[in-house]
XYZ file of C-alpha atoms in Angstrom:
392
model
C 38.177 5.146 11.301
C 36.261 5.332 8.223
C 32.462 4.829 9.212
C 30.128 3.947 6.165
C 26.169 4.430 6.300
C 23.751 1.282 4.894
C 20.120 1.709 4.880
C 18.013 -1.712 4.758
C 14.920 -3.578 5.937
C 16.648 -7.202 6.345
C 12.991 -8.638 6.020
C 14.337 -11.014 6.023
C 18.102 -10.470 6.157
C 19.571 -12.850 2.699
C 22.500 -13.313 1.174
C 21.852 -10.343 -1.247
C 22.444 -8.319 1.987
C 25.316 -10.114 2.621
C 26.936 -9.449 -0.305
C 26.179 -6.144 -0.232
C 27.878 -5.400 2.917
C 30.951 -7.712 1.888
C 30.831 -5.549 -1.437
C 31.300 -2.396 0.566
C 33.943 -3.379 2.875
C 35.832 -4.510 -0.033
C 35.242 -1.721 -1.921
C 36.569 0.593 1.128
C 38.804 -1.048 2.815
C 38.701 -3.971 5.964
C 38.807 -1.692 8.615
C 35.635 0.560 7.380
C 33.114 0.653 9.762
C 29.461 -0.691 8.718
C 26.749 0.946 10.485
C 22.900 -0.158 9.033
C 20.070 2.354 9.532
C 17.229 -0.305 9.479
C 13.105 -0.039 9.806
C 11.636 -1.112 12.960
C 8.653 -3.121 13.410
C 7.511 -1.348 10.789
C 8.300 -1.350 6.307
C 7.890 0.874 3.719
C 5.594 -1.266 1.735
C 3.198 -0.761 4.904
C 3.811 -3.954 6.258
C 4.511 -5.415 9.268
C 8.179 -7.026 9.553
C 8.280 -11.147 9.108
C 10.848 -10.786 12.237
C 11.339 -8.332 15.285
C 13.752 -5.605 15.005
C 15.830 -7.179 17.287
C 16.506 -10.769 15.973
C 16.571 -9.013 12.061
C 19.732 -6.671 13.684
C 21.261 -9.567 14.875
C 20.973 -11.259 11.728
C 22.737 -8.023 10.053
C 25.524 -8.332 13.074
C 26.107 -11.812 13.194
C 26.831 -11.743 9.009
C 28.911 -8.576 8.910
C 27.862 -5.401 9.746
C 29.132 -3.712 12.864
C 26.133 -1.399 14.282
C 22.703 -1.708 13.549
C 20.509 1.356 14.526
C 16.803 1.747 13.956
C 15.088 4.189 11.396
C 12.721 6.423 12.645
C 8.909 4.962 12.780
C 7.549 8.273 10.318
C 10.768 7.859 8.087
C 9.865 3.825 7.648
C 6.605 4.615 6.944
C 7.166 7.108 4.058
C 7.733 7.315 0.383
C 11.142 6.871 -1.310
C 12.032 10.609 -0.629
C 11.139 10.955 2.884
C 12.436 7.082 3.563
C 16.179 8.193 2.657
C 16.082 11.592 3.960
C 15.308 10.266 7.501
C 18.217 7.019 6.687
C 20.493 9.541 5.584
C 20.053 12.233 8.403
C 20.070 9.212 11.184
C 23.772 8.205 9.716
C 25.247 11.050 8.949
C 24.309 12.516 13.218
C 25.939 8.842 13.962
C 29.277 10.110 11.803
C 28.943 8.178 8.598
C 31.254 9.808 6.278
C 29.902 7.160 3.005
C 26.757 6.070 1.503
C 26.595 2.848 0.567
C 23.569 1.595 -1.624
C 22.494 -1.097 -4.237
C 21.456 0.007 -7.658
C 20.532 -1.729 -10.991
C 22.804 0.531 -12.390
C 26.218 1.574 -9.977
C 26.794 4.428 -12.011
C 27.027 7.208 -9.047
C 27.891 9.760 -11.758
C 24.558 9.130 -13.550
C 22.420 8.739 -9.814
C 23.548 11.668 -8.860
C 22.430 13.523 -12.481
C 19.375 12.599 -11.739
C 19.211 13.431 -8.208
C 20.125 17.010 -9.172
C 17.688 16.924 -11.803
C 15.010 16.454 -9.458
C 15.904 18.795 -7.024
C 15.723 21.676 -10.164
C 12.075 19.937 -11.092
C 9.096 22.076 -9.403
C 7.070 20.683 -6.587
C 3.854 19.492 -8.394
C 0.833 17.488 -7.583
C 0.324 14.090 -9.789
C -1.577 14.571 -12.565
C -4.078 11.594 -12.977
C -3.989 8.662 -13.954
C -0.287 9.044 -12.751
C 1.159 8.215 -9.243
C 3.169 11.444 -8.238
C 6.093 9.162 -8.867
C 5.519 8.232 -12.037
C 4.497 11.921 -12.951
C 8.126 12.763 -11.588
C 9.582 10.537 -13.862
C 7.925 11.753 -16.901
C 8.305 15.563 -15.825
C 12.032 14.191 -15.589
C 12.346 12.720 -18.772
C 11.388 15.748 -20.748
C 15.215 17.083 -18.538
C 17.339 14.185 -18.958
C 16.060 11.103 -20.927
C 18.452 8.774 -19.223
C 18.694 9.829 -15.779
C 14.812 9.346 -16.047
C 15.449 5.467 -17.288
C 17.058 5.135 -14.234
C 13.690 5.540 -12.079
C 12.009 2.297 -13.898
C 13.957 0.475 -11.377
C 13.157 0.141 -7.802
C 16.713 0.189 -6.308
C 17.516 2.895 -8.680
C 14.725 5.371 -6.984
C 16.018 4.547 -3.402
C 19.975 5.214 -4.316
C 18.503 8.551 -6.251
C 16.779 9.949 -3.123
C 19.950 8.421 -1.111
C 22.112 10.747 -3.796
C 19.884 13.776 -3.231
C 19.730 13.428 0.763
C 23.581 13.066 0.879
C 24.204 15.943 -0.898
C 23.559 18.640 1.768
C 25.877 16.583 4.724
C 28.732 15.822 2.084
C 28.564 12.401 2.571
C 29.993 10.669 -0.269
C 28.065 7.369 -2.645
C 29.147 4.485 -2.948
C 26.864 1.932 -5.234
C 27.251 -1.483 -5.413
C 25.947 -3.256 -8.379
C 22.610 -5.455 -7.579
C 22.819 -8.970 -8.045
C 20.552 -11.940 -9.023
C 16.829 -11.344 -8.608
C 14.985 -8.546 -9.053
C 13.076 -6.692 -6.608
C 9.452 -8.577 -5.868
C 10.510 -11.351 -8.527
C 8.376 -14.378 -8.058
C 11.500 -16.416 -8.673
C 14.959 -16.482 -7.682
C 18.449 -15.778 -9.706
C 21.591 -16.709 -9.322
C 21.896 -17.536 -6.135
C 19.961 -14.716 -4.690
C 15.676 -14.675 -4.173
C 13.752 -11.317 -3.352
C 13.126 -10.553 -0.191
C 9.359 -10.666 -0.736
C 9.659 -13.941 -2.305
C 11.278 -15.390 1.256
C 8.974 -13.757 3.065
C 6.152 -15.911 1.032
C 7.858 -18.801 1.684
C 8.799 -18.205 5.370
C 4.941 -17.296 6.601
C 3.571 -20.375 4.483
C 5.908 -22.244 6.922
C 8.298 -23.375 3.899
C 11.530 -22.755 5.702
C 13.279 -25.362 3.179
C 12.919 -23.231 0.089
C 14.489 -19.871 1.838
C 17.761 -21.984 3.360
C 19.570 -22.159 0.112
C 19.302 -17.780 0.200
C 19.657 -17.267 3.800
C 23.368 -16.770 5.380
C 23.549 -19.914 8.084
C 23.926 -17.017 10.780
C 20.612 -15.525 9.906
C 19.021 -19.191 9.681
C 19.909 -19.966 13.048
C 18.575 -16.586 14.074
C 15.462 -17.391 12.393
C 14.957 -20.770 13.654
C 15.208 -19.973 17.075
C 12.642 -17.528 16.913
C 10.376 -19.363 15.192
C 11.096 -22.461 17.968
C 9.747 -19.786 20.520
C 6.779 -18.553 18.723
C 8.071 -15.299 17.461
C 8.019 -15.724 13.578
C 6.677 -16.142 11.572
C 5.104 -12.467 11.775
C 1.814 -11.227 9.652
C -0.180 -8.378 9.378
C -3.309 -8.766 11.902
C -5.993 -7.640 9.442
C -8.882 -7.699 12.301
C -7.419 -5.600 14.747
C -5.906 -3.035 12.071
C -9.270 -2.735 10.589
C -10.688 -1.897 13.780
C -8.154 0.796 14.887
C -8.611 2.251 11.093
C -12.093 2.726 12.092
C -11.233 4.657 15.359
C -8.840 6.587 13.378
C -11.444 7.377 10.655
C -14.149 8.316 13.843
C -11.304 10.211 15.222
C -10.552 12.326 11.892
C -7.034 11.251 12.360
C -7.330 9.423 8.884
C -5.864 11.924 6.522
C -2.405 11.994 4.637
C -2.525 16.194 4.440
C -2.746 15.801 0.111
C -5.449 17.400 -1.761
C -5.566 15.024 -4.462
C -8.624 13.127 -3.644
C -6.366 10.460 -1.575
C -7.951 11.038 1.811
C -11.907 10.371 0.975
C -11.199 7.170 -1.240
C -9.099 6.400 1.772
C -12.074 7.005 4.159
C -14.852 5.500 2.276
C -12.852 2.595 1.690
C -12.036 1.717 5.463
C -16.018 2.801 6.549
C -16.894 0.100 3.563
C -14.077 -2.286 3.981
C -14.772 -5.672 5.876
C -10.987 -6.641 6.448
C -8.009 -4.365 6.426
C -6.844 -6.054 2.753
C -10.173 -5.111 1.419
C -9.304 -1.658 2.816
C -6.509 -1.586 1.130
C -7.808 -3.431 -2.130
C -10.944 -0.853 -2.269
C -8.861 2.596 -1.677
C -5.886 1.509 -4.635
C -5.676 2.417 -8.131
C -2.750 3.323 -10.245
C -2.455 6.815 -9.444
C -2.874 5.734 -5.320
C -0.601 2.630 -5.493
C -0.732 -0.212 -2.771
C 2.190 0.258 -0.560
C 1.347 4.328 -0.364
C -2.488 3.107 1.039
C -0.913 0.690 3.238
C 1.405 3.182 4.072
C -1.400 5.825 5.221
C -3.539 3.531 7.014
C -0.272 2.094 9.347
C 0.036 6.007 9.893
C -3.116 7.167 11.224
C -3.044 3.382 12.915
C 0.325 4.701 14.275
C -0.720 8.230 15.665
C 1.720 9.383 13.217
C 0.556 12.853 11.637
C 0.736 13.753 7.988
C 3.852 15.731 7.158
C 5.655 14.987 10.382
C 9.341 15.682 10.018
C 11.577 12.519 9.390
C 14.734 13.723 10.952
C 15.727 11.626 13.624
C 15.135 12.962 17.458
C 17.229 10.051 18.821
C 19.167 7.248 17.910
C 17.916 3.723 18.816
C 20.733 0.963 19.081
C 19.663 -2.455 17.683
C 22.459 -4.405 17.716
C 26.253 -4.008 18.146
C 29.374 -5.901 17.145
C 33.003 -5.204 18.221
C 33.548 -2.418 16.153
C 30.136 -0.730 16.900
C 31.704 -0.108 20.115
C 34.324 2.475 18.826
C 31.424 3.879 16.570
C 29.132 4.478 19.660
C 32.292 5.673 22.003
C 32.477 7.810 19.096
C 29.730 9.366 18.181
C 29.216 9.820 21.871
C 31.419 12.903 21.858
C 29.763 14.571 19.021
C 26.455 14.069 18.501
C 23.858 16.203 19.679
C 20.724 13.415 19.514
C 20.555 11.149 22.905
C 21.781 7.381 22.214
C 19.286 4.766 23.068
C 20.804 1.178 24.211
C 17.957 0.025 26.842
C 14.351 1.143 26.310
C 13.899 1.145 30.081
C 16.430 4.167 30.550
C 13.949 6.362 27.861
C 11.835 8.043 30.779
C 15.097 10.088 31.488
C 15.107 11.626 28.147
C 13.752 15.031 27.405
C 10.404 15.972 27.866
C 10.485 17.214 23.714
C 10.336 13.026 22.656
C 8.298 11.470 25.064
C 6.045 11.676 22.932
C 7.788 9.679 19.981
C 8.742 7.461 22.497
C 5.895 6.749 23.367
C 4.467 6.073 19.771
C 7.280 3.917 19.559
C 6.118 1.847 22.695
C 2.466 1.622 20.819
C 3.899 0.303 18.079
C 5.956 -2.291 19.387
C 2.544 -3.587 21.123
C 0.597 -3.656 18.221
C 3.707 -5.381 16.517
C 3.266 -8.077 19.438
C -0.204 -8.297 18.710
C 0.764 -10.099 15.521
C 3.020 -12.764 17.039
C 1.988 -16.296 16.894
C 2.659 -17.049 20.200
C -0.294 -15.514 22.130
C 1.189 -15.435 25.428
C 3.839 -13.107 23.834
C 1.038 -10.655 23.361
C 1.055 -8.761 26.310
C 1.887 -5.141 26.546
C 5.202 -3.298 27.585
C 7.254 -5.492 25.285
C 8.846 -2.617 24.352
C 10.308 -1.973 27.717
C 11.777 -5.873 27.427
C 13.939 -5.690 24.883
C 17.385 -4.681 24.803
C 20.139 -4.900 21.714
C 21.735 -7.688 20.699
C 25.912 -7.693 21.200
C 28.193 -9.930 19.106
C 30.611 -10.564 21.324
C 34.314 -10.397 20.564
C 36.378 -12.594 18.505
């Protein structure tokens, strides 16, 4: 059985995604295998997800893919390199033999140029005004002129740094060409809308406008959790502020850069009066939004700076018919313990309780955003078990 690797966020799961696994499977062949390494609670804009884990896996399950596992919490919360190193290494323990990614430009020959471009470039700091990606890009462009074009694209830098991180397991790339709108547009285009555009529309309580991009699966999904106060979900600026502040008292508040990051990042949570001002205080165009964001959900988190990405387990979200062969599967080969119910974690080996344990935070704080308040109480962690598309 050929088993192919997708790494996503389904925040909210659209008919982008849909077409992206139907792209693959026809690509590859009917009987491939589609397993989707997706963030948690947790994005990599430094956000908190619009929908649990849970009910976005069963979206992914319920519209085509057969396994959805989760993406380690310090690999969500990470840049571009660090976010597909930890996909990558989570898929390939599972046995994912293929990559599949979206890309403005599905020219693997070309992805992977640049990939091995920047793995020749030296390790340098960002040299201001420049964000250390954008310095990348222009150290890269003085290389190779067009694999550098390639980075002024968003999906382009995530199916580079999927390129580079497959390179070492062998695993082989497969991009599908991106359709409709563009990532973050403000409107939609043929047919497709961004993600962050739906996610506007779905916390302003506009469900209407989003049912036209939405697969009808995923919109029932949605609608029942919104009927049962789970969605929408938003970032709780008071209480983030406040455990910013312990973090900052705690000297946990650092990202481990010597750059000057760190005290604009601490002056601007000891002056901030709400987590966006925070966030609005510490950015500038060298220190972009989503990498503040990023560091404050980390030291929020308990999650250290540098921590490896590399999965220590594998967390199952959901599972369709086909999952099941994957699972029995990588069962006999896989060397990282296979999560199914939360409650059976305590067994595991003393070496991640404590990521376990983080995890367990994290899903409370997540609940601490719900709109149902009685859904607020701790240990929801511990009540939640993967969704299973049953067969036929």
């Amino acid at each position: 059985m050929q088993i192919c690797g997708i790494t996503a966020e389904y925040n909210p799961f659209h008919t982008g995604h849909a077409y992206h696994i139907a792209q693959t499977r026809r690509l590859l062949g009917e009987d491939t295998a589609i397993v989707c390494a997706m963030s948690g609670n947790f994005v990599q804009r430094g956000d908190f997800a619009v929908l649990g884990k849970y009910a976005r896996a069963e979206m992914a399950v319920r519209c085509g893919a057969d396994l959805v596992i989760e993406l380690p919490l310090a690999a969500a919360l990470c840049s571009a390199e660090g976010f597909a190193r930890g996909a990558v290494a989570l898929l390939h323990a599972l046995g994912c033999d293929t990559l599949s990614f979206g890309a403005e430009h599905p020219d693997v020959s070309l992805l992977q140029r640049a990939a091995q471009a920047l793995d020749a470039l030296p390790l340098t700091g960002a040299a201001a005004p420049l964000s250390y990606a954008a310095q990348r890009q222009a150290e890269l462009r003085c290389l190779d002129p067009a694999a550098a074009a390639l980075l002024d694209h968003p999906n382009n830098t995530l199916a580079v740094e999927y390129c580079r991180a497959a390179l070492p397991y062998g695993m082989r790339p497969l991009a599908v060409a991106r359709q409709g709108a563009a990532h973050d547009a403000a409107a939609p285009g043929a047919g497709f809308a961004s993600a962050s555009l739906l996610r506007q529309h779905l916390r302003a309580g506009d469900d209407s406008f989003c049912r036209p991009f939405l697969p009808p699966e995923a919109q029932a999904v949605w609608q029942r959790a919104a009927a049962a106060g789970q969605a929408p979900v938003s970032l709780p600026d008071g209480v983030l502020l406040a455990l910013a502040r312990t973090a900052l008292m705690q000297g946990r508040l650092s990202s481990g850069t010597a750059d000057g990051f760190d005290e604009r990042l601490q002056n601007a949570v000891y002056q901030a009066v709400s987590f966006a001002d925070a966030v609005a205080r510490a950015r500038t165009r060298r220190f972009p939004a989503a990498r503040v964001r990023r560091a404050l959900l980390r030291a929020v988190l308990g999650i250290p700076a540098g921590e490896a990405v590399q999965p220590q387990y594998i967390r199952i979200l959901a599972i369709g018919p086909r999952g099941r062969a994957v699972l029995r599967r990588a069962g006999a080969h896989t060397a990282l313990p296979l999560i199914v119910k939360p409650v059976t974690e305590k067994r595991l080996p003393d070496a991640v309780q404590p990521a376990l344990r983080r995890d367990a935070f994290a899903d409370d704080l997540f609940a601490l955003a719900l709109p149902d308040t009685a859904q607020r109480a701790g240990g929801i962690h511990y009540r939640q078990a993967p969704f299973y598309l049953p067969q036929g």
